[in-house]
PDB file of C-alpha atoms in Angstrom:
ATOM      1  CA  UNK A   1       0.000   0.000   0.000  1.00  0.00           C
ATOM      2  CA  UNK A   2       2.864   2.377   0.501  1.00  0.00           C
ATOM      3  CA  UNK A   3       4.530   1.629  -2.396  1.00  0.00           C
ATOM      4  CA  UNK A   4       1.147   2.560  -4.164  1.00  0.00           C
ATOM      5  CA  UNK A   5       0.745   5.836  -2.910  1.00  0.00           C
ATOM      6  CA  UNK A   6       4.764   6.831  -3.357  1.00  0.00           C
ATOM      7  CA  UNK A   7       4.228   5.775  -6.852  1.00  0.00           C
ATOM      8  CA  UNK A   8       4.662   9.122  -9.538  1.00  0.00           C
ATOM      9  CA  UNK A   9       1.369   9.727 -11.672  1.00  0.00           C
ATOM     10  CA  UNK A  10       1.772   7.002 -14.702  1.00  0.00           C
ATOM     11  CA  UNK A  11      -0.594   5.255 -16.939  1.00  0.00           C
ATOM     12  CA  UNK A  12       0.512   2.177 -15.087  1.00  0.00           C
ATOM     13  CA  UNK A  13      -2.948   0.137 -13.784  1.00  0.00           C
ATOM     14  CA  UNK A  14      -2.830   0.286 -10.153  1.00  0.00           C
ATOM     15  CA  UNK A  15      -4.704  -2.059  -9.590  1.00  0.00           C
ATOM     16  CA  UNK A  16      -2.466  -5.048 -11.424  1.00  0.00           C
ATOM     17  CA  UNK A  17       1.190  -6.185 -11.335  1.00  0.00           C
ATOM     18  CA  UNK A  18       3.668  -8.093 -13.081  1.00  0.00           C
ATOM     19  CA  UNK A  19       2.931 -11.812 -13.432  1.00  0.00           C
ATOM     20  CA  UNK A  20       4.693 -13.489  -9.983  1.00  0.00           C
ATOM     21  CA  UNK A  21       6.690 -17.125 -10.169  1.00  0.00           C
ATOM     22  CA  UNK A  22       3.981 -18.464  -8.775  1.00  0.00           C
ATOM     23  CA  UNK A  23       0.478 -18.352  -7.396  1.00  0.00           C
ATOM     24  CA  UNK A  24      -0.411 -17.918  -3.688  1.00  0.00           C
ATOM     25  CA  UNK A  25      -3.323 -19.833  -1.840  1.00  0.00           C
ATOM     26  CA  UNK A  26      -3.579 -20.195   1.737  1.00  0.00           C
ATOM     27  CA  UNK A  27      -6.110 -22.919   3.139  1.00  0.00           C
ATOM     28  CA  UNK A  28      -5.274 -22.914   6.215  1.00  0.00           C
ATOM     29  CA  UNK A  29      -8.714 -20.753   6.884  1.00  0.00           C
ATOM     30  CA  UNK A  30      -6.197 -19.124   9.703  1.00  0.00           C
ATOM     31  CA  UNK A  31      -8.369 -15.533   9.633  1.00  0.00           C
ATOM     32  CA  UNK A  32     -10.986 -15.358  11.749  1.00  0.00           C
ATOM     33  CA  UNK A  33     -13.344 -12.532  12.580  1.00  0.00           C
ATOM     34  CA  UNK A  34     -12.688 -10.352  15.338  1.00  0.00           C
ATOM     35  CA  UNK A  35     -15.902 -11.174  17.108  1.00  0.00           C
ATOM     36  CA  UNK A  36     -15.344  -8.939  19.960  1.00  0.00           C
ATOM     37  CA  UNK A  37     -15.332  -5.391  17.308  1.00  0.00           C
ATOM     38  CA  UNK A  38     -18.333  -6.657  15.166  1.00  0.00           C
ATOM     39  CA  UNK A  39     -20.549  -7.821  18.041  1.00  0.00           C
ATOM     40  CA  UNK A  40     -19.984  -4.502  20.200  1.00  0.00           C
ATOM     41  CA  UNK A  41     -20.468  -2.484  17.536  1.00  0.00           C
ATOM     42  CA  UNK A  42     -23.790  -4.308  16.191  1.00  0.00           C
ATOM     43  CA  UNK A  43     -25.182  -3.570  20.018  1.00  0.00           C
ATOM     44  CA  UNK A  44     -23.322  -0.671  20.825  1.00  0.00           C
ATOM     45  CA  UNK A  45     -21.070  -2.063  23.230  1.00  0.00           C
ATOM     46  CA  UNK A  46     -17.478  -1.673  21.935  1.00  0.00           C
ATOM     47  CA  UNK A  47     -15.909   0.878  23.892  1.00  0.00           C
ATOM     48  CA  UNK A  48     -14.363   3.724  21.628  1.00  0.00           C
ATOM     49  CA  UNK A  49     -16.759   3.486  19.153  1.00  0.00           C
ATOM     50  CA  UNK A  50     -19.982   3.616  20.761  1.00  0.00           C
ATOM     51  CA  UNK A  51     -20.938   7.201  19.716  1.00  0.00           C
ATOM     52  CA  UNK A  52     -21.102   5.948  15.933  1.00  0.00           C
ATOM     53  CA  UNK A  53     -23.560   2.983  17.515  1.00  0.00           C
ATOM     54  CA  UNK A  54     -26.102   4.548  15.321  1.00  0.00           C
ATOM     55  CA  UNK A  55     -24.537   4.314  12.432  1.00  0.00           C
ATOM     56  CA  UNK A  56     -23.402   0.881  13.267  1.00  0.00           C
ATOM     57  CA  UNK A  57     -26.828  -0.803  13.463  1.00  0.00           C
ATOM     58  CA  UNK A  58     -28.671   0.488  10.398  1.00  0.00           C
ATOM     59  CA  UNK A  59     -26.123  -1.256   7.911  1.00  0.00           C
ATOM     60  CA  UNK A  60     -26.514  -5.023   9.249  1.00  0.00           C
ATOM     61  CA  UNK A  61     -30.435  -4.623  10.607  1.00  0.00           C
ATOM     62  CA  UNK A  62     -32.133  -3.043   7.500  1.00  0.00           C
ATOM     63  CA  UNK A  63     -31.161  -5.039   4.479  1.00  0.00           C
ATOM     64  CA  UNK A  64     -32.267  -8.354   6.708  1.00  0.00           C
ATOM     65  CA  UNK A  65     -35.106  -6.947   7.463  1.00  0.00           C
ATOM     66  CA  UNK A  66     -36.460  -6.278   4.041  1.00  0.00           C
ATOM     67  CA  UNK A  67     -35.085  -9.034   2.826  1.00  0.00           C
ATOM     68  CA  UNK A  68     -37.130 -11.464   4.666  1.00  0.00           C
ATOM     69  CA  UNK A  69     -37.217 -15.104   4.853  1.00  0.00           C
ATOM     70  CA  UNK A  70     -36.745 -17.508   1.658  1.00  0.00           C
ATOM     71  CA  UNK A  71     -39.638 -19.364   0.476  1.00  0.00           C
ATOM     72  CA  UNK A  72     -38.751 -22.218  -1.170  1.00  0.00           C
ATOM     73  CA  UNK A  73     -41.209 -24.415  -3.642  1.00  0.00           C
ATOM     74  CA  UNK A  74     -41.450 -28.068  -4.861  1.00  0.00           C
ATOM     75  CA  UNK A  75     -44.678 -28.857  -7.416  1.00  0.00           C
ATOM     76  CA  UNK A  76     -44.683 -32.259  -5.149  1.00  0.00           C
ATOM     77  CA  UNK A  77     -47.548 -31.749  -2.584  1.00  0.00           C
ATOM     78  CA  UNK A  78     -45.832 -33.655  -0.119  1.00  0.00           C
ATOM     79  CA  UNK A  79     -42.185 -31.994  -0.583  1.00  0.00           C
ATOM     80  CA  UNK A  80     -43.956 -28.357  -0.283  1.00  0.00           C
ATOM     81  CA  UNK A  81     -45.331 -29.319   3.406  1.00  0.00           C
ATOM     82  CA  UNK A  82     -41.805 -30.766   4.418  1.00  0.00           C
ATOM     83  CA  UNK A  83     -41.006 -27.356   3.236  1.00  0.00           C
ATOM     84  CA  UNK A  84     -43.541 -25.313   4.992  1.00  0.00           C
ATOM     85  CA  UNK A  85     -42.631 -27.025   8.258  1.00  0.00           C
ATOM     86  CA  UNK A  86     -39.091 -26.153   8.096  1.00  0.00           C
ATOM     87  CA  UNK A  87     -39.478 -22.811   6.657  1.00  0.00           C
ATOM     88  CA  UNK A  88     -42.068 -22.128  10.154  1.00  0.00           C
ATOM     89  CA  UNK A  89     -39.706 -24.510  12.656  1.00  0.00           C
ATOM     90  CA  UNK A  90     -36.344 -22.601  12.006  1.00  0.00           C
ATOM     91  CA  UNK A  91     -38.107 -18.793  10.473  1.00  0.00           C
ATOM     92  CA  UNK A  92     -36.399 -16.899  13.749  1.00  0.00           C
ATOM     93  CA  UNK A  93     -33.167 -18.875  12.927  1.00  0.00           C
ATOM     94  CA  UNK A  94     -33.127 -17.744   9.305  1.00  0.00           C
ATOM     95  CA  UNK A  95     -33.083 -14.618  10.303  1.00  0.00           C
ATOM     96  CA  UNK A  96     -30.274 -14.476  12.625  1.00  0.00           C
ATOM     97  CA  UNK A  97     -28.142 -16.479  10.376  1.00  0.00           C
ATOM     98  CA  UNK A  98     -28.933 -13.950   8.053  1.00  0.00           C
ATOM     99  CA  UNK A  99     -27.548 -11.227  10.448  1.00  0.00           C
ATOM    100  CA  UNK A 100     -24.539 -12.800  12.136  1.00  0.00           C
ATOM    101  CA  UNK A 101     -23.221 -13.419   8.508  1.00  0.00           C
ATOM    102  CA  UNK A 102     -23.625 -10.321   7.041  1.00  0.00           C
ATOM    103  CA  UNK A 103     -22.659  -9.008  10.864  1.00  0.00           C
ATOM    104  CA  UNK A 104     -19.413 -11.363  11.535  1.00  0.00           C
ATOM    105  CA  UNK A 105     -18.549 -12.773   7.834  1.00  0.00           C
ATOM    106  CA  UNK A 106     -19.263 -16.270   8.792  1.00  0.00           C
ATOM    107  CA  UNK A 107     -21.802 -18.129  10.660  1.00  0.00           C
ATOM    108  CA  UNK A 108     -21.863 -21.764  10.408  1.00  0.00           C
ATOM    109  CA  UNK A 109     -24.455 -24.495  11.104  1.00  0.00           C
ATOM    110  CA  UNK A 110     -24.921 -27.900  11.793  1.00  0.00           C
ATOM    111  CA  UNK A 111     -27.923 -29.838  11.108  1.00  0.00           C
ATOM    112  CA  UNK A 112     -28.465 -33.126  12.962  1.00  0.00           C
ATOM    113  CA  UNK A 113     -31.265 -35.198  14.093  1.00  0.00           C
ATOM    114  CA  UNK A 114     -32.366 -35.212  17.636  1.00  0.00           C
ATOM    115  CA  UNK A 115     -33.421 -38.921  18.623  1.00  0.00           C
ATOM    116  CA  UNK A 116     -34.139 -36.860  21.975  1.00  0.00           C
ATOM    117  CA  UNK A 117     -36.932 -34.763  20.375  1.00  0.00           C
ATOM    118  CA  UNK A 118     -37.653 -36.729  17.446  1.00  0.00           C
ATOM    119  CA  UNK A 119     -37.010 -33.893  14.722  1.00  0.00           C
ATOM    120  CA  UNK A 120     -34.366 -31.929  12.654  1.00  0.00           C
ATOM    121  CA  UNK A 121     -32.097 -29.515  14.630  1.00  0.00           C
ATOM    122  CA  UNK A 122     -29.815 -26.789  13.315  1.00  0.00           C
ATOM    123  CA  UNK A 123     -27.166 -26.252  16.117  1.00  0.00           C
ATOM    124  CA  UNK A 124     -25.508 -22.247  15.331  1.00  0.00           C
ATOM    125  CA  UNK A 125     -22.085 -22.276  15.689  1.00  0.00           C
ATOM    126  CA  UNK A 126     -20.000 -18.689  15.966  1.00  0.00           C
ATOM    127  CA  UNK A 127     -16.810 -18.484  13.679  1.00  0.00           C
ATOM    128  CA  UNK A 128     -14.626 -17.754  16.339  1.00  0.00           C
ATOM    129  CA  UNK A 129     -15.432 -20.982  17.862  1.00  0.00           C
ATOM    130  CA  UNK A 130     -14.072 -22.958  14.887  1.00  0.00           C
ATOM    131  CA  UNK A 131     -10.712 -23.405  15.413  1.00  0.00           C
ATOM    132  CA  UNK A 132      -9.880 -25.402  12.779  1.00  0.00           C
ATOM    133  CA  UNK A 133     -10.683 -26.162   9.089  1.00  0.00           C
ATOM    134  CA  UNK A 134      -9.085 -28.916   6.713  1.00  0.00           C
ATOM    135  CA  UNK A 135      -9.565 -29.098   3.341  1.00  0.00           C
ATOM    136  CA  UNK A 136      -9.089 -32.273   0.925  1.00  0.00           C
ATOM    137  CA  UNK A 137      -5.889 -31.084  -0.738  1.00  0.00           C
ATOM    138  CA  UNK A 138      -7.298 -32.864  -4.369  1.00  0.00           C
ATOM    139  CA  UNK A 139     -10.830 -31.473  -4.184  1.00  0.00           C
ATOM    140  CA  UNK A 140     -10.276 -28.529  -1.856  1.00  0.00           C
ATOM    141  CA  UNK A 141     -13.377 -29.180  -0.260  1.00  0.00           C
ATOM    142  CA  UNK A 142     -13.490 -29.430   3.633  1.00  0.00           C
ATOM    143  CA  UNK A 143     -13.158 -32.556   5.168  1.00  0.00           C
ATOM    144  CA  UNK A 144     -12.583 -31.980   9.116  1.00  0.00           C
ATOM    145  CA  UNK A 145     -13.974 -29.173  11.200  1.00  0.00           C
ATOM    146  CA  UNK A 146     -12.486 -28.611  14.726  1.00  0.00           C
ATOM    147  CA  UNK A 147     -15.039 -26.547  17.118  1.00  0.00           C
ATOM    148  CA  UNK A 148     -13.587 -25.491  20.663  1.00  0.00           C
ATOM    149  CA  UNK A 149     -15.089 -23.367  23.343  1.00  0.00           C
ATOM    150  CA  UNK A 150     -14.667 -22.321  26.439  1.00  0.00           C
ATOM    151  CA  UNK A 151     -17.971 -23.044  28.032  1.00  0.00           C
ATOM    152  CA  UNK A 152     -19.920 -21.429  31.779  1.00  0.00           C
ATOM    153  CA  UNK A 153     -22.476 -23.694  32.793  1.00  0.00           C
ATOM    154  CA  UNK A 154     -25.073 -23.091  36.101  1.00  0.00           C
ATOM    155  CA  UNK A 155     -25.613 -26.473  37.459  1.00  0.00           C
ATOM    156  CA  UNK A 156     -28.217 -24.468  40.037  1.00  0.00           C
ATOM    157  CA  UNK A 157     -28.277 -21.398  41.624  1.00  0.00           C
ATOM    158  CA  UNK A 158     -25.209 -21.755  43.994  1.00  0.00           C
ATOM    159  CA  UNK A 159     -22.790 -23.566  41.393  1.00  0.00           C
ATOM    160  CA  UNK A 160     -21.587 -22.263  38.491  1.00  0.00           C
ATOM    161  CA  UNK A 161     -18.526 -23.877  36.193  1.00  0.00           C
ATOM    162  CA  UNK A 162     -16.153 -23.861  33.607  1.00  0.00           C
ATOM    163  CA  UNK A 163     -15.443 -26.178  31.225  1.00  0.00           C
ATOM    164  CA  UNK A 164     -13.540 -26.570  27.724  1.00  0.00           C
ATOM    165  CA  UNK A 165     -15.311 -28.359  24.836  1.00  0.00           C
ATOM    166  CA  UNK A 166     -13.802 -29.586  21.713  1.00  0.00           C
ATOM    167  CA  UNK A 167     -15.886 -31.046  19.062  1.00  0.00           C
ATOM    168  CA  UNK A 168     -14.108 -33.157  15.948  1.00  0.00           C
ATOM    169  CA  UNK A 169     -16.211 -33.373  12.996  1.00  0.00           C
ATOM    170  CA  UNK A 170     -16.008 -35.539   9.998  1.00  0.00           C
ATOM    171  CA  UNK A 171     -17.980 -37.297   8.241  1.00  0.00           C
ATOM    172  CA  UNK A 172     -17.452 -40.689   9.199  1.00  0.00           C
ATOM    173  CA  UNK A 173     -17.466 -39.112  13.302  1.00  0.00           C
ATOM    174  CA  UNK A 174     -18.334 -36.805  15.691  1.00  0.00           C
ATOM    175  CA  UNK A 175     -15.553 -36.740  18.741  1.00  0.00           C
ATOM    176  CA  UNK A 176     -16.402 -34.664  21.967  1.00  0.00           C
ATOM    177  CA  UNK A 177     -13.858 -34.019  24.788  1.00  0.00           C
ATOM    178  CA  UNK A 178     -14.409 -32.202  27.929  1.00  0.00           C
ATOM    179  CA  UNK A 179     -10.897 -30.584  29.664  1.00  0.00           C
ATOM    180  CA  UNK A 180     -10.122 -27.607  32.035  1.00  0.00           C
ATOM    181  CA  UNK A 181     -13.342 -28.572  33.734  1.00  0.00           C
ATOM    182  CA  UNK A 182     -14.423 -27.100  37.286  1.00  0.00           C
ATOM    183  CA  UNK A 183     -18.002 -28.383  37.533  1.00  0.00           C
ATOM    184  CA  UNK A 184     -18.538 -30.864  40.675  1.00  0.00           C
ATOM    185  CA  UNK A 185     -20.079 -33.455  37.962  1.00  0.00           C
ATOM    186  CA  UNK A 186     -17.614 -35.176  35.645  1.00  0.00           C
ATOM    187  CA  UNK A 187     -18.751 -35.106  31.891  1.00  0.00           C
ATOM    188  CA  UNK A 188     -17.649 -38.200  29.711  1.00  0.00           C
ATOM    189  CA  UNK A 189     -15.637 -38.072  26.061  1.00  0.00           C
ATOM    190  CA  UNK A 190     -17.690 -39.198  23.657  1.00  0.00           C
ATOM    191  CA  UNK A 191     -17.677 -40.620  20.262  1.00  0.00           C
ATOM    192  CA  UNK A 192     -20.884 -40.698  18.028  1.00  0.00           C
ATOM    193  CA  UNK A 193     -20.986 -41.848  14.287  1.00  0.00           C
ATOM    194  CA  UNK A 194     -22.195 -38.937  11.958  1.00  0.00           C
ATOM    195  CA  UNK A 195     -25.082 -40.894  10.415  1.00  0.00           C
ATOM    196  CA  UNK A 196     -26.099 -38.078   8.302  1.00  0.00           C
ATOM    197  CA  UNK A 197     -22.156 -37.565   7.248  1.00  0.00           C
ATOM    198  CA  UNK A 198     -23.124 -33.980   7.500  1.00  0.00           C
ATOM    199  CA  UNK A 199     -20.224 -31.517   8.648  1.00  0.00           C
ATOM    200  CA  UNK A 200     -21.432 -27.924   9.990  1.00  0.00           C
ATOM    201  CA  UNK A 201     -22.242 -25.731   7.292  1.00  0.00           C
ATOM    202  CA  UNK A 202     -20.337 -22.097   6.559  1.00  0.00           C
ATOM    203  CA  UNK A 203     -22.487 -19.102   5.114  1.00  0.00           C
ATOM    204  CA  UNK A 204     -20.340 -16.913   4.297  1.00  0.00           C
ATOM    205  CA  UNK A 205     -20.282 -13.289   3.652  1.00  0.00           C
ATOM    206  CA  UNK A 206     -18.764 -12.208  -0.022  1.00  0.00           C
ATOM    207  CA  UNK A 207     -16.318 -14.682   0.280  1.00  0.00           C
ATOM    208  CA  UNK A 208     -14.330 -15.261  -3.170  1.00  0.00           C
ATOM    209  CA  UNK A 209     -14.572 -18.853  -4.979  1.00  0.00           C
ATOM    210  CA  UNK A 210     -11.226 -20.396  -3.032  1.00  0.00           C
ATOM    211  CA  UNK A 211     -12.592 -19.029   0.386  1.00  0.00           C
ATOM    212  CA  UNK A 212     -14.698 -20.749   3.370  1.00  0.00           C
ATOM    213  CA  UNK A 213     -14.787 -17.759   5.843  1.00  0.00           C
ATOM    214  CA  UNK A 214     -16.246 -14.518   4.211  1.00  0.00           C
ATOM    215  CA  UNK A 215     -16.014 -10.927   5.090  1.00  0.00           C
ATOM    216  CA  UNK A 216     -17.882  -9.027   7.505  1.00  0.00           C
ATOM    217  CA  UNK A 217     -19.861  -5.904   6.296  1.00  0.00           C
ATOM    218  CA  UNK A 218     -18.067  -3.950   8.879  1.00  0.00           C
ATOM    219  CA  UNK A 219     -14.629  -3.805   7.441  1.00  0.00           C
ATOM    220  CA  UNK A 220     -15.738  -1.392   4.585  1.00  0.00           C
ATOM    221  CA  UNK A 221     -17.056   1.003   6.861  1.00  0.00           C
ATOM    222  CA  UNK A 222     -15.316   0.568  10.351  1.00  0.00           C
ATOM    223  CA  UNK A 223     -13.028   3.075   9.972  1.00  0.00           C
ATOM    224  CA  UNK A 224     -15.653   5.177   8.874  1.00  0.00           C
ATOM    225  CA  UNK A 225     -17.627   4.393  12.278  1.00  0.00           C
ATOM    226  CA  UNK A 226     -14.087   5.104  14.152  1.00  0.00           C
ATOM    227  CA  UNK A 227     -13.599   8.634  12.954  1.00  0.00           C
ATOM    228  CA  UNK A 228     -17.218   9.558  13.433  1.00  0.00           C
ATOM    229  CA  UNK A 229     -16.895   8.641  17.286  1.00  0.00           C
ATOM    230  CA  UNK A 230     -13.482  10.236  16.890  1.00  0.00           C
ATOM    231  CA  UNK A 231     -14.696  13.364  15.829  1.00  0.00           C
ATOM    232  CA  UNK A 232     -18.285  13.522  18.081  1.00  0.00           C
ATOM    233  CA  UNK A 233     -16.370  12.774  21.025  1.00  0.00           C
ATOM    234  CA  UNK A 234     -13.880  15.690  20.266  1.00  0.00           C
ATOM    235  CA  UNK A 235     -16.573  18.149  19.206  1.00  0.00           C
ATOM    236  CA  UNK A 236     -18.769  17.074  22.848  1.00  0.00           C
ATOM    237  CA  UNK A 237     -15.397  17.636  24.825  1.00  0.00           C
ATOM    238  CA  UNK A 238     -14.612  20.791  23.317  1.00  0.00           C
ATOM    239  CA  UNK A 239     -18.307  22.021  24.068  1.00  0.00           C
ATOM    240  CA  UNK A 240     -18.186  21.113  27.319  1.00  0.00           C
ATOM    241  CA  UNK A 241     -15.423  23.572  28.305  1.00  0.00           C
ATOM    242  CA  UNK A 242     -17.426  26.727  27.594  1.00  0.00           C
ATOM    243  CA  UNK A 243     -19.583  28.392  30.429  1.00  0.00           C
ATOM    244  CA  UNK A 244     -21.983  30.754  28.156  1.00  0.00           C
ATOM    245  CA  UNK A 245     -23.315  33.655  31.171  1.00  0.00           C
ATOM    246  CA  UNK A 246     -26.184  36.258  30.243  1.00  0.00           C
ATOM    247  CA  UNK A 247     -24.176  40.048  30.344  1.00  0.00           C
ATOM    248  CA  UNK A 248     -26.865  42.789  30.264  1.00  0.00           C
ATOM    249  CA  UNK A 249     -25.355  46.159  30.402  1.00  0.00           C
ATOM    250  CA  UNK A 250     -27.703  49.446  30.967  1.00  0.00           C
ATOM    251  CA  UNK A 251     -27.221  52.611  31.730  1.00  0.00           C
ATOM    252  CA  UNK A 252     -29.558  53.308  34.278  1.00  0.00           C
ATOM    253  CA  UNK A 253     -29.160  51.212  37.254  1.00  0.00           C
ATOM    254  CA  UNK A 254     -32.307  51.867  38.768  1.00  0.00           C
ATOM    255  CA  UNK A 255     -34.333  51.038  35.765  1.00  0.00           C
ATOM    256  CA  UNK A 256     -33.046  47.727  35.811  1.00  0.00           C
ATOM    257  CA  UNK A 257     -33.337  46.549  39.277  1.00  0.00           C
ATOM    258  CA  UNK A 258     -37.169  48.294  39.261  1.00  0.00           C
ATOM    259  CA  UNK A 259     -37.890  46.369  36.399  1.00  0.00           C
ATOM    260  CA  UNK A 260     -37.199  43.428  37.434  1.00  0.00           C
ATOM    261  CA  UNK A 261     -39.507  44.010  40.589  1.00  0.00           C
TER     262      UNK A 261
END
């Protein structure tokens, strides 16, 4: 970038180069959003920024909003209610996936089947929770998914805990361990078979063809947000100093203090 802007005024393209040895791709998947900015800026909680909270809300909130919720449609009777049923079971999930991936870049989601309840789930799962992502080096598509989070769990209303949970998934399995643990109960490593072979599922935001995570909406406009609080905060500070007092001069003394009267 600073080789850009030292460059003198040519008829050279700035925006390509001369052809390099080779090409770069990196699927490693190693970027992940910085939660902690998007989030406290979606609901005004990110301290030096919150004056431009505003601002901040009315780019993510709107366009889901009128956007709505997709409807999809089979000519198979049958299909269309299997449809309808979703579409009404997970409607208030739509719409947050919707948000947190135009909000955070990437949300992902696994789908599994509760034998508990009897019904399809969709489990949301933040990006910053996925730690790792591996990607069939001949097909590029991705084969493992590594989830870990550190978890705090009320057992009642006098214990409270914290616990580590790491989640493998492929498609043949689905590993859970439990470490760092402080609860009073102990919680058992598991390994299930992934029946559906279904691995969690990325939306991503404006992501280009060789990419899994996307882009949040935020990094066009967050330093746009950060000068606005920048600049309200200075102009607030600076108003603050002055003491405006009411001077009334007059000439006759007594006409003023009579009038008042």
């Amino acid at each position: 970038m600073g080789l850009f802007f030292n460059r003198t005024a040519t008829n050279e393209n700035k925006t390509r180069q001369r052809r390099m040895s080779r090409g770069v791709v990196d699927w490693t998947e190693s970027i992940v959003v910085d939660r902690d900015v998007t989030y406290g800026l979606y609901h005004n909680e990110y301290n030096g920024m919150k004056l431009a909270g505003s601002l901040a809300y009315a780019p993510i909130a709107v366009p889901v909003w009128f956007m709505g919720l997709p409807v999809p449609e089979s000519d198979d009777e049958r299909v269309q209610q299997m449809l309808n049923s979703l579409t009404e079971d997970f409607s208030t999930l739509m719409q947050q996936i919707h948000t947190e991936c135009h909000r955070d870049g990437t949300i992902w989601v696994w789908p599994y089947f509760s034998a508990e309840k009897r019904k399809l789930m969709w489990e949301i799962i933040p990006d910053t929770s996925i730690t790792t992502v591996m990607r069939d080096i001949k097909t590029g598509d991705v084969s493992k998914i590594i989830a870990e989070e550190q978890m705090s769990i009320s057992l009642d209303e006098m214990t409270t805990g914290n616990v580590v949970r790491k989640r493998t998934f492929t498609r043949d399995m689905i590993k859970t361990e439990w470490t760092q643990s402080t609860l009073p109960i102990p919680l058992e490593n598991e390994i299930l078979p992934n029946i559906a072979r279904e691995l969690p599922i990325h939306f991503a935001n404006n992501a280009d063809a060789s990419e899994v995570r996307g882009h949040s909406d935020y990094e066009r406009i967050v330093y746009d947000l950060k000068n606005y609080h920048d600049i309200e905060l200075a102009q607030s500070e600076t108003l603050a100093k002055f003491r405006p007092k009411l001077i009334i001069n007059t000439k006759q003394a007594s006409y003023g203090i009579l009038s008042t009267q």
